[in-house]
XYZ file of C-alpha atoms in Angstrom:
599
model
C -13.345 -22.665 6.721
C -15.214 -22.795 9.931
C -16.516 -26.075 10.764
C -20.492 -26.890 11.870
C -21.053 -25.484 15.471
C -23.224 -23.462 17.462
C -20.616 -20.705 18.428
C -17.945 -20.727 15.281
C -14.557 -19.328 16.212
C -13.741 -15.687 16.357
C -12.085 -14.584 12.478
C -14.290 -17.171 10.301
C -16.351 -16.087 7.259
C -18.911 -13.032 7.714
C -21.978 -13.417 5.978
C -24.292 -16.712 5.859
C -23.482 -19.754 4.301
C -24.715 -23.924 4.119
C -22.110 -26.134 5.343
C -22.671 -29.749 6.100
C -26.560 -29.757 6.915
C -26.438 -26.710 9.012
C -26.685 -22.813 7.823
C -24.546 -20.772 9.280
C -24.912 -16.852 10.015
C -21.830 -14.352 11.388
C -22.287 -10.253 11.101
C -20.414 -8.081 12.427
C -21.344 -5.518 15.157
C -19.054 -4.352 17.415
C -20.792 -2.384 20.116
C -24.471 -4.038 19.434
C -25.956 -5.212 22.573
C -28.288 -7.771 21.433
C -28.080 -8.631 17.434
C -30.889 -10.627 16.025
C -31.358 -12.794 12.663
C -34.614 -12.201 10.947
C -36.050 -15.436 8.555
C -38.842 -14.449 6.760
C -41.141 -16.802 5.174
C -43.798 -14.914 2.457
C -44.588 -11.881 4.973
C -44.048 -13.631 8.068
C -40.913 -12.689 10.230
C -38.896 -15.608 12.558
C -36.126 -13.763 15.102
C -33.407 -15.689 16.252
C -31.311 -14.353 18.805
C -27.903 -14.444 17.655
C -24.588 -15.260 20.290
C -21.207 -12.646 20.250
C -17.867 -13.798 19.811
C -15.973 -10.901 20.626
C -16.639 -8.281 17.625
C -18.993 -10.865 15.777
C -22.117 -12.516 16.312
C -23.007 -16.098 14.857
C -25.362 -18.419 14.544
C -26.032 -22.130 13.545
C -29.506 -23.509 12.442
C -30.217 -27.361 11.782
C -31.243 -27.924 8.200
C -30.645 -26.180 5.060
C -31.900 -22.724 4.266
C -30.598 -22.121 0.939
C -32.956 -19.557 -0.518
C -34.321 -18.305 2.485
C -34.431 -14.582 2.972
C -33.015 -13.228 6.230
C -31.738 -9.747 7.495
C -30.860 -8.482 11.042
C -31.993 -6.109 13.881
C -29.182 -4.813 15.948
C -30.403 -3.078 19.496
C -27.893 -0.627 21.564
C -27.468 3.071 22.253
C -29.317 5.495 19.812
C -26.937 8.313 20.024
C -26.390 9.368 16.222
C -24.326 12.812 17.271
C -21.923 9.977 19.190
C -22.114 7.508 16.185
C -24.357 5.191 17.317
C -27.472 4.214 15.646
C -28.452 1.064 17.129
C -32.207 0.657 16.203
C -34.205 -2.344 16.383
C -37.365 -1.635 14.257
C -34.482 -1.317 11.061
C -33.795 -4.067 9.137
C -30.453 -4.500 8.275
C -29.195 -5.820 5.275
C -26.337 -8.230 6.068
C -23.020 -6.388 4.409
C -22.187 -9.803 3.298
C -25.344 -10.255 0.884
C -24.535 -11.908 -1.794
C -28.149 -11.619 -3.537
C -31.273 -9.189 -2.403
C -34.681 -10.083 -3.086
C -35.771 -6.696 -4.463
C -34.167 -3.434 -4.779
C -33.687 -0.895 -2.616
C -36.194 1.777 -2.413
C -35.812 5.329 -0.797
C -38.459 6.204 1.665
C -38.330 8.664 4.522
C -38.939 6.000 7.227
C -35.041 4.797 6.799
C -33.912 7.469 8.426
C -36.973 7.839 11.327
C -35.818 6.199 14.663
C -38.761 3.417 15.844
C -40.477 3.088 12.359
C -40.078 -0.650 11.047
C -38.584 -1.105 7.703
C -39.127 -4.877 7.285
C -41.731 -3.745 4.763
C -39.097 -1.760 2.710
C -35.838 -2.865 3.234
C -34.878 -6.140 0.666
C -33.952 -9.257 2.286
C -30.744 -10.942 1.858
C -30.923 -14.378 0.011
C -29.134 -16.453 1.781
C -26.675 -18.974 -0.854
C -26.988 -22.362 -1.993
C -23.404 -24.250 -1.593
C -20.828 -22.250 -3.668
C -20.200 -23.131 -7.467
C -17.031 -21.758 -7.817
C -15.928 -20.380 -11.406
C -12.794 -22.018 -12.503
C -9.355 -20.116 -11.032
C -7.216 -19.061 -14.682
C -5.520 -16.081 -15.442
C -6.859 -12.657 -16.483
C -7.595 -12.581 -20.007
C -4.888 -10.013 -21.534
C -6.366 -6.034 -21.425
C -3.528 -3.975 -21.258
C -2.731 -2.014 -24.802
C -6.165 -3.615 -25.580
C -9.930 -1.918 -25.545
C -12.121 -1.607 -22.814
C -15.757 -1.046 -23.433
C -17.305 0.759 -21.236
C -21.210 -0.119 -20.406
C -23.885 0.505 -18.414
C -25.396 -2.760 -18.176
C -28.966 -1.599 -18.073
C -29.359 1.382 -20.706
C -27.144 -0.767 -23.424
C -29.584 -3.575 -24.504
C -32.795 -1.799 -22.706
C -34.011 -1.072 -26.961
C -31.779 -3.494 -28.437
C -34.208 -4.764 -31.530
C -32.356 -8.273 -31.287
C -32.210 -8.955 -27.793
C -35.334 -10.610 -26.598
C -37.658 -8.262 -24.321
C -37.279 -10.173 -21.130
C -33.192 -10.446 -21.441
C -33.480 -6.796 -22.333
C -31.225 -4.163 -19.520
C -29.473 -7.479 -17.555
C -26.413 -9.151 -17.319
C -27.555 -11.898 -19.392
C -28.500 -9.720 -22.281
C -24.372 -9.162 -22.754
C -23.637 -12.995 -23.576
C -26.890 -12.623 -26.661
C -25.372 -13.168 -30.145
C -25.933 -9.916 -31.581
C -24.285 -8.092 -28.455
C -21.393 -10.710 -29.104
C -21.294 -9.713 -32.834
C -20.735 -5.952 -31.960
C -18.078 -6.506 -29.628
C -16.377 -8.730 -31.720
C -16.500 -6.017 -34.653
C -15.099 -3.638 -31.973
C -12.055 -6.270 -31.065
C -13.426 -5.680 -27.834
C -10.703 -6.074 -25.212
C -12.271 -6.357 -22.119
C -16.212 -4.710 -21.280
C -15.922 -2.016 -17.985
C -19.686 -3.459 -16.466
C -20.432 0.086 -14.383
C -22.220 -0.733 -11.419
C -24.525 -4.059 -10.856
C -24.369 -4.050 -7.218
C -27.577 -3.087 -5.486
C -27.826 0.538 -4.953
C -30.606 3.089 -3.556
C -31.479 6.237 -5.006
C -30.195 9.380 -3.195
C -32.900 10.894 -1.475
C -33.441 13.978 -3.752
C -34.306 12.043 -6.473
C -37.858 10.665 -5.776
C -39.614 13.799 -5.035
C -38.582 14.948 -8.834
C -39.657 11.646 -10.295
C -35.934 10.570 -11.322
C -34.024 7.603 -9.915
C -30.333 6.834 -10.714
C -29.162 5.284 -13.452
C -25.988 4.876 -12.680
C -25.521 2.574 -9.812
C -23.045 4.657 -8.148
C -24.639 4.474 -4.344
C -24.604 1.069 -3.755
C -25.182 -0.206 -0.087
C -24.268 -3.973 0.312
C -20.618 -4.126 -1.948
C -20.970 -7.681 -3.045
C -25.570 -7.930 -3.186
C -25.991 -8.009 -7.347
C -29.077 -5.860 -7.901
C -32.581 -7.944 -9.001
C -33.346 -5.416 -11.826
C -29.935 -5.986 -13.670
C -29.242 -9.256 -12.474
C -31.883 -11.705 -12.122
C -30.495 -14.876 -12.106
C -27.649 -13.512 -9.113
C -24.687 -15.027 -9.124
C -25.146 -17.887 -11.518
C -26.127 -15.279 -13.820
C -23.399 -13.388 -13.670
C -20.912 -16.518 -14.114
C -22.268 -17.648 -17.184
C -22.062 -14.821 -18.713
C -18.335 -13.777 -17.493
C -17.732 -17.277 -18.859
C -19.712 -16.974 -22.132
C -18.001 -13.441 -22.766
C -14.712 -15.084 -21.973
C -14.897 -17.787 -24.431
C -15.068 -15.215 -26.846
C -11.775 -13.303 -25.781
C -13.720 -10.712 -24.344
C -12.427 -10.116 -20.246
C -14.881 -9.089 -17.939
C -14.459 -5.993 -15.079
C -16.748 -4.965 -12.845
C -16.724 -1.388 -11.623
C -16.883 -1.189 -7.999
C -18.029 1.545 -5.202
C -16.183 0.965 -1.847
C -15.746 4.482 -1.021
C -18.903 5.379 0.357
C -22.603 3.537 0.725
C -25.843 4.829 0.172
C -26.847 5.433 3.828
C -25.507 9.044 3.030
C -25.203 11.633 5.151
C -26.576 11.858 8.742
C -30.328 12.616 6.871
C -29.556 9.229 5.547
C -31.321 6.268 6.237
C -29.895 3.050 8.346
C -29.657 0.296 6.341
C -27.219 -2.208 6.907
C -23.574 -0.739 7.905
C -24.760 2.291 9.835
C -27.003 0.030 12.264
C -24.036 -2.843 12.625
C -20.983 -1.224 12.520
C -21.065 2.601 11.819
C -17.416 2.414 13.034
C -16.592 1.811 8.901
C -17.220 5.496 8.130
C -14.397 7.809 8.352
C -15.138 10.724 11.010
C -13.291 14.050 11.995
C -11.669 14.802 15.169
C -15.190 16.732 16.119
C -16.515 12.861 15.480
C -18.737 14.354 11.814
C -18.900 12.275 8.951
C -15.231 13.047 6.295
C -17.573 13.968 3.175
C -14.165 12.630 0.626
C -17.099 11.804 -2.217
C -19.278 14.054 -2.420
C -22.157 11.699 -1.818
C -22.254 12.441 2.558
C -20.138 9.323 3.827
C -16.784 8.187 3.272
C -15.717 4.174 4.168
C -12.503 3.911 6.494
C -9.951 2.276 5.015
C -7.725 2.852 7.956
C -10.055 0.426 9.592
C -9.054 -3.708 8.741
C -13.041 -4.271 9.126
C -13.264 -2.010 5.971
C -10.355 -3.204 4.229
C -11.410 -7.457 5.028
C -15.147 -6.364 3.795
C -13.404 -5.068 0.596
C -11.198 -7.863 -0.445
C -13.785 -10.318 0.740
C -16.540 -8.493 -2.009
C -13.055 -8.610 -4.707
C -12.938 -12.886 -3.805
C -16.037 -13.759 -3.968
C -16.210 -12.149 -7.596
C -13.289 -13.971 -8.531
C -14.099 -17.180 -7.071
C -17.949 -17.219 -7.413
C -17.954 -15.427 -10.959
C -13.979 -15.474 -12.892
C -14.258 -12.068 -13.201
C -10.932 -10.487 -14.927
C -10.664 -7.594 -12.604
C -11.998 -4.226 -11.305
C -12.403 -0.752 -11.569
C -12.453 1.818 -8.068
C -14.521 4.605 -7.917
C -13.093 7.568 -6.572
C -9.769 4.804 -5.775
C -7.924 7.937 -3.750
C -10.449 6.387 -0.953
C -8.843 3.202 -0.542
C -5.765 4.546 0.511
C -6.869 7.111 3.201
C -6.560 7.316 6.966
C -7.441 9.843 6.460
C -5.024 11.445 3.794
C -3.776 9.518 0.686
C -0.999 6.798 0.593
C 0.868 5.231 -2.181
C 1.931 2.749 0.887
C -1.967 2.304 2.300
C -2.209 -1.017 3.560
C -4.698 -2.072 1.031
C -2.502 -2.249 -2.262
C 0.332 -4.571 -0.374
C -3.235 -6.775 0.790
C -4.055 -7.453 -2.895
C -0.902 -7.786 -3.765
C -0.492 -10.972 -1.533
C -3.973 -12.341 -1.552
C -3.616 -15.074 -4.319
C -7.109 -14.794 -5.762
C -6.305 -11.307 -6.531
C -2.291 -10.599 -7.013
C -3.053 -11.159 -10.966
C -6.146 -9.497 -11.773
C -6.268 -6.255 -13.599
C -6.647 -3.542 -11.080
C -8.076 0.197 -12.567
C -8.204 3.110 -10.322
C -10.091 6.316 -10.746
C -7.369 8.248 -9.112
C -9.799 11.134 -7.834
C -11.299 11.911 -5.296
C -13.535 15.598 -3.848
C -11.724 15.231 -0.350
C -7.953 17.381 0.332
C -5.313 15.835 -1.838
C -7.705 14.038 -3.859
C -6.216 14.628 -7.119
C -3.745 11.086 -7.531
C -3.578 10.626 -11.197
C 0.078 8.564 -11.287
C 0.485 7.624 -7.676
C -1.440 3.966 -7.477
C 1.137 0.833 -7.778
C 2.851 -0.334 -10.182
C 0.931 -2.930 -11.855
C -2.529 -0.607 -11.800
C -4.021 1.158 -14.917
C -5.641 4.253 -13.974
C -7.985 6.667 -16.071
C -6.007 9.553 -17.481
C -8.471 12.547 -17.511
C -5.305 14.739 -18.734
C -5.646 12.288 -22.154
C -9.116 13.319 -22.724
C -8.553 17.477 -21.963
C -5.683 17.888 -23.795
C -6.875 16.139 -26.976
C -10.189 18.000 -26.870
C -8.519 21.110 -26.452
C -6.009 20.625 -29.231
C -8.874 19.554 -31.416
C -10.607 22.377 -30.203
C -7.696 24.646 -31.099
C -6.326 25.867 -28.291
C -3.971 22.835 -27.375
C -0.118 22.372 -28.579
C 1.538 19.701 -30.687
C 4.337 18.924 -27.828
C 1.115 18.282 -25.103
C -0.542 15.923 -27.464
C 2.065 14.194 -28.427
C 2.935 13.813 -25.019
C -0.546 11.902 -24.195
C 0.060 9.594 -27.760
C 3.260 8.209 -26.863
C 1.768 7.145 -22.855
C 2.161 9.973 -20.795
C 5.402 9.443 -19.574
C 5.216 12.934 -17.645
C 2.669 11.165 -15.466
C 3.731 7.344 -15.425
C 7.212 7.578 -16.374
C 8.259 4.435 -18.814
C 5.745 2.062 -17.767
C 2.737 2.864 -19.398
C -0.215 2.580 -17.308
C -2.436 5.239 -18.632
C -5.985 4.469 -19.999
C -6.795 6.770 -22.421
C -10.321 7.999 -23.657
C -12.111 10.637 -24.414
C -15.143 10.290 -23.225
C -16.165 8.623 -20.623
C -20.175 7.733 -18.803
C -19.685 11.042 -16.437
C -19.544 13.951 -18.519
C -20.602 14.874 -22.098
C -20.833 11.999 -25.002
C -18.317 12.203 -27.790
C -20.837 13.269 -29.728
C -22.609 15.879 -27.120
C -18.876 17.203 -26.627
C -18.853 18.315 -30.805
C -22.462 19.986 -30.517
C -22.851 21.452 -27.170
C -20.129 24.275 -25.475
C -22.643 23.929 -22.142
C -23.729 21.730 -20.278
C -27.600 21.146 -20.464
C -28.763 18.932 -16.593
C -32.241 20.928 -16.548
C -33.312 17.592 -16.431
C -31.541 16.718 -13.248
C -33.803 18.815 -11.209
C -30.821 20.855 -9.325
C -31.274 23.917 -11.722
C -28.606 22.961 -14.855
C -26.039 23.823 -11.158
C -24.593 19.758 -11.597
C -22.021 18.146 -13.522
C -19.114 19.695 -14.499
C -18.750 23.475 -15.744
C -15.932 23.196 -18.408
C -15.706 20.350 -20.745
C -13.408 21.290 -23.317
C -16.195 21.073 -25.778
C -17.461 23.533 -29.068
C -20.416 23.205 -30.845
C -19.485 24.196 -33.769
C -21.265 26.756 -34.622
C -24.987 25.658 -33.597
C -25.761 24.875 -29.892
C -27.480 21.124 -30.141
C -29.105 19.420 -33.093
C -28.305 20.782 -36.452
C -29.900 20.228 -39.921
C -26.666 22.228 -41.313
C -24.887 19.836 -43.379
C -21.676 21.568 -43.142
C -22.413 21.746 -39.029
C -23.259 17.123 -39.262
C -19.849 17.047 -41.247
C -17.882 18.881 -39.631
C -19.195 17.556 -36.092
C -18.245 13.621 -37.728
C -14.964 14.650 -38.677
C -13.797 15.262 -35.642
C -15.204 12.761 -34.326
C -13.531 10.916 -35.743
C -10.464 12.359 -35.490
C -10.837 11.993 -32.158
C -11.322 8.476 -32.123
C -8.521 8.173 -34.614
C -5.964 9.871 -31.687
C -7.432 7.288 -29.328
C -6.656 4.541 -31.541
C -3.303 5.762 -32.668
C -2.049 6.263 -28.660
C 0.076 4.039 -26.322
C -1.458 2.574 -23.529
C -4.334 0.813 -22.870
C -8.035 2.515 -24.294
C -11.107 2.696 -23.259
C -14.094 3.600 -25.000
C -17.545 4.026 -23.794
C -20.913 2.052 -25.219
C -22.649 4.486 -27.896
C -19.732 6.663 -28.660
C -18.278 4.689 -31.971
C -21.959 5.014 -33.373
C -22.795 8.555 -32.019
C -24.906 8.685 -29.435
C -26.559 11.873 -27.750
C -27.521 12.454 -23.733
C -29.052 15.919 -25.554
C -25.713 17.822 -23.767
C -26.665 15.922 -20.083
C -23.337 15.916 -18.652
C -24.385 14.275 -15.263
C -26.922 11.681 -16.696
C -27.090 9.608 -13.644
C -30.544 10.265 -12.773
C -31.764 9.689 -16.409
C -32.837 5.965 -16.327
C -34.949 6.666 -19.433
C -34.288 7.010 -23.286
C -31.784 9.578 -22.695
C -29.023 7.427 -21.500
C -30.841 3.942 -23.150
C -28.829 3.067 -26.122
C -30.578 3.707 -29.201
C -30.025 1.595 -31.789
C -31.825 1.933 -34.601
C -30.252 5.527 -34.529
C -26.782 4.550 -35.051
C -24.055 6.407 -37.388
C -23.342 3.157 -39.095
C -20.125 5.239 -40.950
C -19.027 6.127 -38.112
C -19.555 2.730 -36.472
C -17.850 1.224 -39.523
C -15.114 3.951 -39.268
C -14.358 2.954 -35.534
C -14.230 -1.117 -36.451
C -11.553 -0.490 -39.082
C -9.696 1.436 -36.886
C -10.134 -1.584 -34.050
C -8.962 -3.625 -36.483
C -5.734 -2.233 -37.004
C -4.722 -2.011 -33.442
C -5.929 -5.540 -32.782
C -3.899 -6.698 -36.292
C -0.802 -4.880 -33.708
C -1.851 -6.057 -30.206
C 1.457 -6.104 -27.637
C 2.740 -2.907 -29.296
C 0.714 -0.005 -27.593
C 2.081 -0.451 -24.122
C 5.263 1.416 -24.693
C 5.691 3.682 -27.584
C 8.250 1.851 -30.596
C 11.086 3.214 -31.912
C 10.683 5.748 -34.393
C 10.163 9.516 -36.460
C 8.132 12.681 -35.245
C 7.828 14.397 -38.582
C 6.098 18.269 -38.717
C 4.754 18.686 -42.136
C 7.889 19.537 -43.483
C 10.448 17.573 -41.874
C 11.343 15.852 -38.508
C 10.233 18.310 -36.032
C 12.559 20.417 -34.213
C 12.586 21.394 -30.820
C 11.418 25.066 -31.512
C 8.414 23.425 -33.463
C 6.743 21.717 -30.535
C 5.151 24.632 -28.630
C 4.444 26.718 -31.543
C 1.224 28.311 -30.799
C -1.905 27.268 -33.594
C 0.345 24.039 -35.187
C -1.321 21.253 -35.824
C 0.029 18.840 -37.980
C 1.859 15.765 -36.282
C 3.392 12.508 -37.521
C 4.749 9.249 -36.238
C 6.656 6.647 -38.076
C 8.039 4.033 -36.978
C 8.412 -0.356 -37.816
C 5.471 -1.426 -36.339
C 2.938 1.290 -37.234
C 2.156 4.868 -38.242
C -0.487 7.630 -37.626
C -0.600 11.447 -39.316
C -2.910 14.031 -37.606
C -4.063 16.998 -39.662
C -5.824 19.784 -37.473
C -6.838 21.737 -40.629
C -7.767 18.442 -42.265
C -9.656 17.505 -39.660
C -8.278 13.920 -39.855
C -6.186 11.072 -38.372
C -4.611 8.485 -40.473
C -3.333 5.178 -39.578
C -0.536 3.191 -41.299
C 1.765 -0.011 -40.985
C-alpha cells in the first residue's frame, strides 16, 4: 500500500483514497500532457495540477476529503482518427470511481470537442477509509439455483416493500423479498447490472432509456438510482442475503464502455487512456459487442483495471462471485484464448481463486461463439439447454438431444458439469411470452420491431398474445410448466430468471432493455400463484437433493415401454422419456404435456 507522499511510487493503487491524514489521487494517462484533478465544492470547481510518474499521475492533498467529489481534465493532442482525444473542457470520470454523485446522462455535448461537461458529467465520490467485508468462502451455487434479477424493475411495484426502498439494492435484504427467495430455495441471486451506466445515444430522442444496465462506463462506480447508500449499501445487503444462505453475484460489463463508437462521447477512459480499446491494423475501433467499442484485454492496463473492479467487490462488499458479459472478450488479443492471460490472473489472485466465476461464452466479433472453452472451474450459460428444450417442447426436437441437455451436456463439457441451464433468460422472450408469441414484438424499441433476436424457438399456441381461450391459458401453463419441470429435473447448476415461476409478460418484447417502465417492472399483484406454488414444490425437491445435480447418478432411461434402445433415441415425433435412478427420478410426457419428479 503506498505510503503518504507527494509523488507515490510508480505501480501503487489507481483511483483516490484517505490514508493517514492525507488523500491521495493516481489516474492513469499515458500520453496526457498535463492531467488535472477537479474538487468541486456545491457548483464551484478547484484544479489541482497533478505530477506523472511514468504512465500515472498522482497527487497528495493535506487533510481528509472523504466525500468530496472530484473528476479530471486531461490536455494533449486532439487527433481522434489517430486515437487521441485529449480534451480539457471534458470531465473525466476517474475509471477507479468507486461511487458517482448522479447518473450519467446522454447529451450531445460529450462528444463536441471544446464544450465543458462539468455541468453533465457525475463526479466521482471520493471514499471514506475502507470497511472491508469479512474474507470467507463462496457460499455453495453449483447444482443449486440462481435467480436472476434486475435489481430495479423487481421491487419497483412490490406492495410490501416500502416506496423509498422500492427499485435498489436495499429493497433485496426486505422481509418479504427474503420470504420469496426462501420459498424458491434460492441458491444464489444473478444482480444484472448496478454499475453506473449511460444510455446509448439513440435512446433519448425516442423517449426510452435503458433498463438494463448493460453500457456501463466506470466498472467498479455503483449507480445512485439503484444504489443509494454506495458501497455500504451494497455490503449489508450481500451480508443480510448471506445470512440467509442466499450467495450474491454481480453481473459485470468489462467488454466494452459506454463511450461507444467514435460518435460517442468522452467520458472517462477515452480522454485518459483510449489505448484500452481494441483497434484494427487500419487503427478503427474492433466492434466484438455490438455496442461500437471493444476493451483490450491484450493490454495489462485493461486486465489490472478488471481484477482491481473484481477485489474491491470482494473485499469492500463479500460478494460470492460474478457473471461476464459477452466473457469471449476477456480472452482476446484480438482472437479468443482458452490460455488468455486473464483466467491464469484470477486463478492466482487470492481474493478471487475461489469465487464462482460465470461466463457468457458469446460474443458478435469472429470466433465469438465459445460455449465449453472457459476453464475448468467456470460455469457458463448453456443457450443449447434452452433451444433444444423449447424445440422438443415445441415438437420438433428429439428424445436423444434432450436427454443429452438433462444429464449435463457432456457433448459440450465432457464429465465435469459446468453447464447452467435455463430457459429463459432477461435477453430474449419471457417463459411465458415464449408460450404466447411465435414473433417477436420490439415496436416499442423504436428501431422498427428490426432488434432482438429473429428465431426464438417459441409457438403461441394457437392465438398470437393474450388469450381469453381457456383451452389456449391451459395449455400455455402446462407447458410451462413442463418446462420448468425439465429445468428442475436436469444436472448442472440452474438458473432461473425473476418473474418467470409466477408468469410474467414483456407483451412478446424480446429486447426489453430500453423498457424501464411497467413492461419489464415486476408485477406483483398479477402473479400465477399455481404456478408460483408449482415452481416452489419443485425447488423443494431439488433442494431436499442438493450435491446430486452436478453429475448425473447412476441409473435407467426407460421409453414408455421399456429401457430405451438405441434405435429409440432419434425417432422422429417421440416424446416420452424417463430416468430412474437411487437418488431421484423424473418422467416427461410430450403428449401429456407434463414432467414428474420422484425420489
Amino acid at each position: 500500500m503506498c505510503q503518504a507522499q507527494d509523488k507515490p511510487r510508480q505501480g501503487c493503487r489507481l483511483g483516490a483514497r484517505v490514508e493517514r491524514g492525507t488523500t491521495h489521487f493516481a489516474v492513469r494517462a499515458p500520453l496526457a500532457h498535463q492531467v488535472s484533478l477537479c474538487l468541486f465544492k456545491a457548483q464551484r470547481e478547484t484544479r489541482h495540477v497533478m505530477q506523472r510518474e511514468g504512465d500515472d499521475w498522482y497527487l497528495a492533498l493535506d487533510g481528509d476529503l472523504s466525500g468530496t467529489c472530484y473528476g479530471y481534465r486531461a490536455e494533449g493532442v486532439w487527433a481522434p482518427e489517430r486515437g487521441h482525444w485529449f480534451d480539457p473542457a471534458k470531465l473525466l470520470v476517474d475509471p477507479y470511481a468507486q461511487e458517482l454523485d448522479r447518473a450519467f446522462v446522454q447529451h450531445p455535448r460529450l462528444a463536441q470537442f471544446g464544450s465543458d461537461t462539468s455541468d453533465i458529467v457525475p463526479r466521482a465520490v471520493v471514499p471514506a477509509c475502507a470497511v472491508s467485508a469479512p474474507v470467507r468462502s463462496p457460499l455453495p451455487v453449483r447444482g443449486g439455483l440462481i435467480y436472476e434479477l434486475n435489481v430495479g424493475a423487481f421491487t419497483m411495484l412490490h406492495p410490501d416493500v416500502p416506496e423509498e426502498l422500492r427499485g435498489t439494492v436495499a429493497a433485496l435484504a426486505h422481509p418479504a423479498v427474503l420470504a420469496h427467495f426462501r420459498k424458491l430455495h434460492v441458491a444464489a441471486v444473478e444482480l444484472m447490472p448496478i454499475v453506473a451506466w449511460i444510455d446509448e445515444r439513440h435512446l433519448p430522442p425516442l423517449g426510452l432509456r435503458n433498463a438494463w444496465g448493460y453500457n456501463a462506463v466506470a466498472p467498479m462506480a455503483l449507480d445512485p438510482r439503484l444504489c443509494p447508500g454506495g458501497v455500504a449499501e451494497l455490503r449489508d445487503t450481500v451480508a443480510t442475503l448471506q445470512a440467509k444462505g442466499v450467495a450474491v453475484i454481480l453481473d459485470l460489463v468489462f467488454n466494452h464502455t459506454g463511450e461507444s463508437d467514435v460518435h460517442g462521447g468522452v467520458l472517462s477512459l477515452r480522454g485518459l487512456d483510449n489505448a484500452a480499446y481494441a483497434r484494427a491494423p487500419d487503427g478503427t475501433l474492433i466492434n466484438d459487442t455490438g455496442t461500437g467499442n471493444t476493451l483490450d484485454f491484450a493490454n495489462p492496463a485493461v486486465r489490472r483495471l478488471t481484477l482491481d473492479s473484481l477485489r474491491h467487490f470482494v473485499s469492500a462488499c463479500g460478494v460470492d462471485g460474478f457473471r461476464f458479459d459477452l466473457a469471449p472478450v476477456l480472452a482476446r488479443g484480438p482472437g479468443f484464448s482458452a490460455q488468455a492471460p486473464i483466467f491464469a490472473e484470477i486463478a492466482a489472485d487470492p481474493l478471487l481463486a475461489d469465487r464462482v466465476m460465470i461466463a457468457e461464452p458469446w460474443d458478435t466479433g469472429p470466433g465469438g461463439y465459445q460455449l465449453g472453452a472457459f476453464p475448468a472451474n467456470w460455469l457458463e450459460w448453456n443457450d443449447r439447454f434452452r433451444d433444444d428444450v423449447r424445440r422438443f417442447w415445441r415438437g420438433d426436437g428429439t428424445i436423444g438431444t434432450l436427454a443429452t441437455r438433462l444429464a449435463g451436456s457432456s457433448d459440450l463439457f465432457g464429465a465435469d458439469c459446468r453447464s447452467i441451464n435455463f430457459v429463459a433468460a432477461h435477453d430474449g422472450f419471457t417463459l411465458a411470452d415464449t408460450l404466447a408469441y411465435a414473433q417477436r414484438h420490439n415496436w416499442a424499441n423504436g428501431e422498427e420491431n428490426r432488434d432482438g433476436h429473429g428465431d426464438n424457438h417459441s409457438w403461441n399456441n394457437g392465438v398470437e398474445g393474450p388469450s381469453d381461450d381457456q383451452q389456449i391459458i391451459d395449455a400455455r401453463r402446462a407447458f410451462a410448466k413442463a418446462m420448468l419441470g425439465t429445468l428442475f429435473a436436469s444436472t448442472g447448476t440452474i438458473m432461473l430468471t425473476a418473474g418467470d415461476e409466477f408468469g410474467r409478460s414483456q407483451g412478446g418484447n424480446n429486447n426489453a432493455y430500453a423498457q424501464d417502465n411497467p413492461l419489464t417492472w415486476v408485477d406483483w399483484q398479477a402473479r400465477d400463484l399455481d404456478l408460483e406454488d408449482y415452481v416452489a414444490a419443485l425447488a423443494r425437491w431439488r433442494a431436499e437433493r442438493s450435491g446430486t445435480f452436478m453429475q448425473l447418478p447412476e441409473g435407467e432411461w426407460l421409453g414408455r415401454h421399456g429401457p430405451m434402445t438405441v434405435a429409440e433415441w432419434d425417432v422422429p415425433g417421440a416424446g416420452y422419456l424417463a430416468f430412474r435412478s437411487e437418488p431421484y427420478g423424473f418422467t416427461i410426457d410430450r403428449d401429456a404435456p407434463r414432467v414428474t419428479v420422484a425420489g
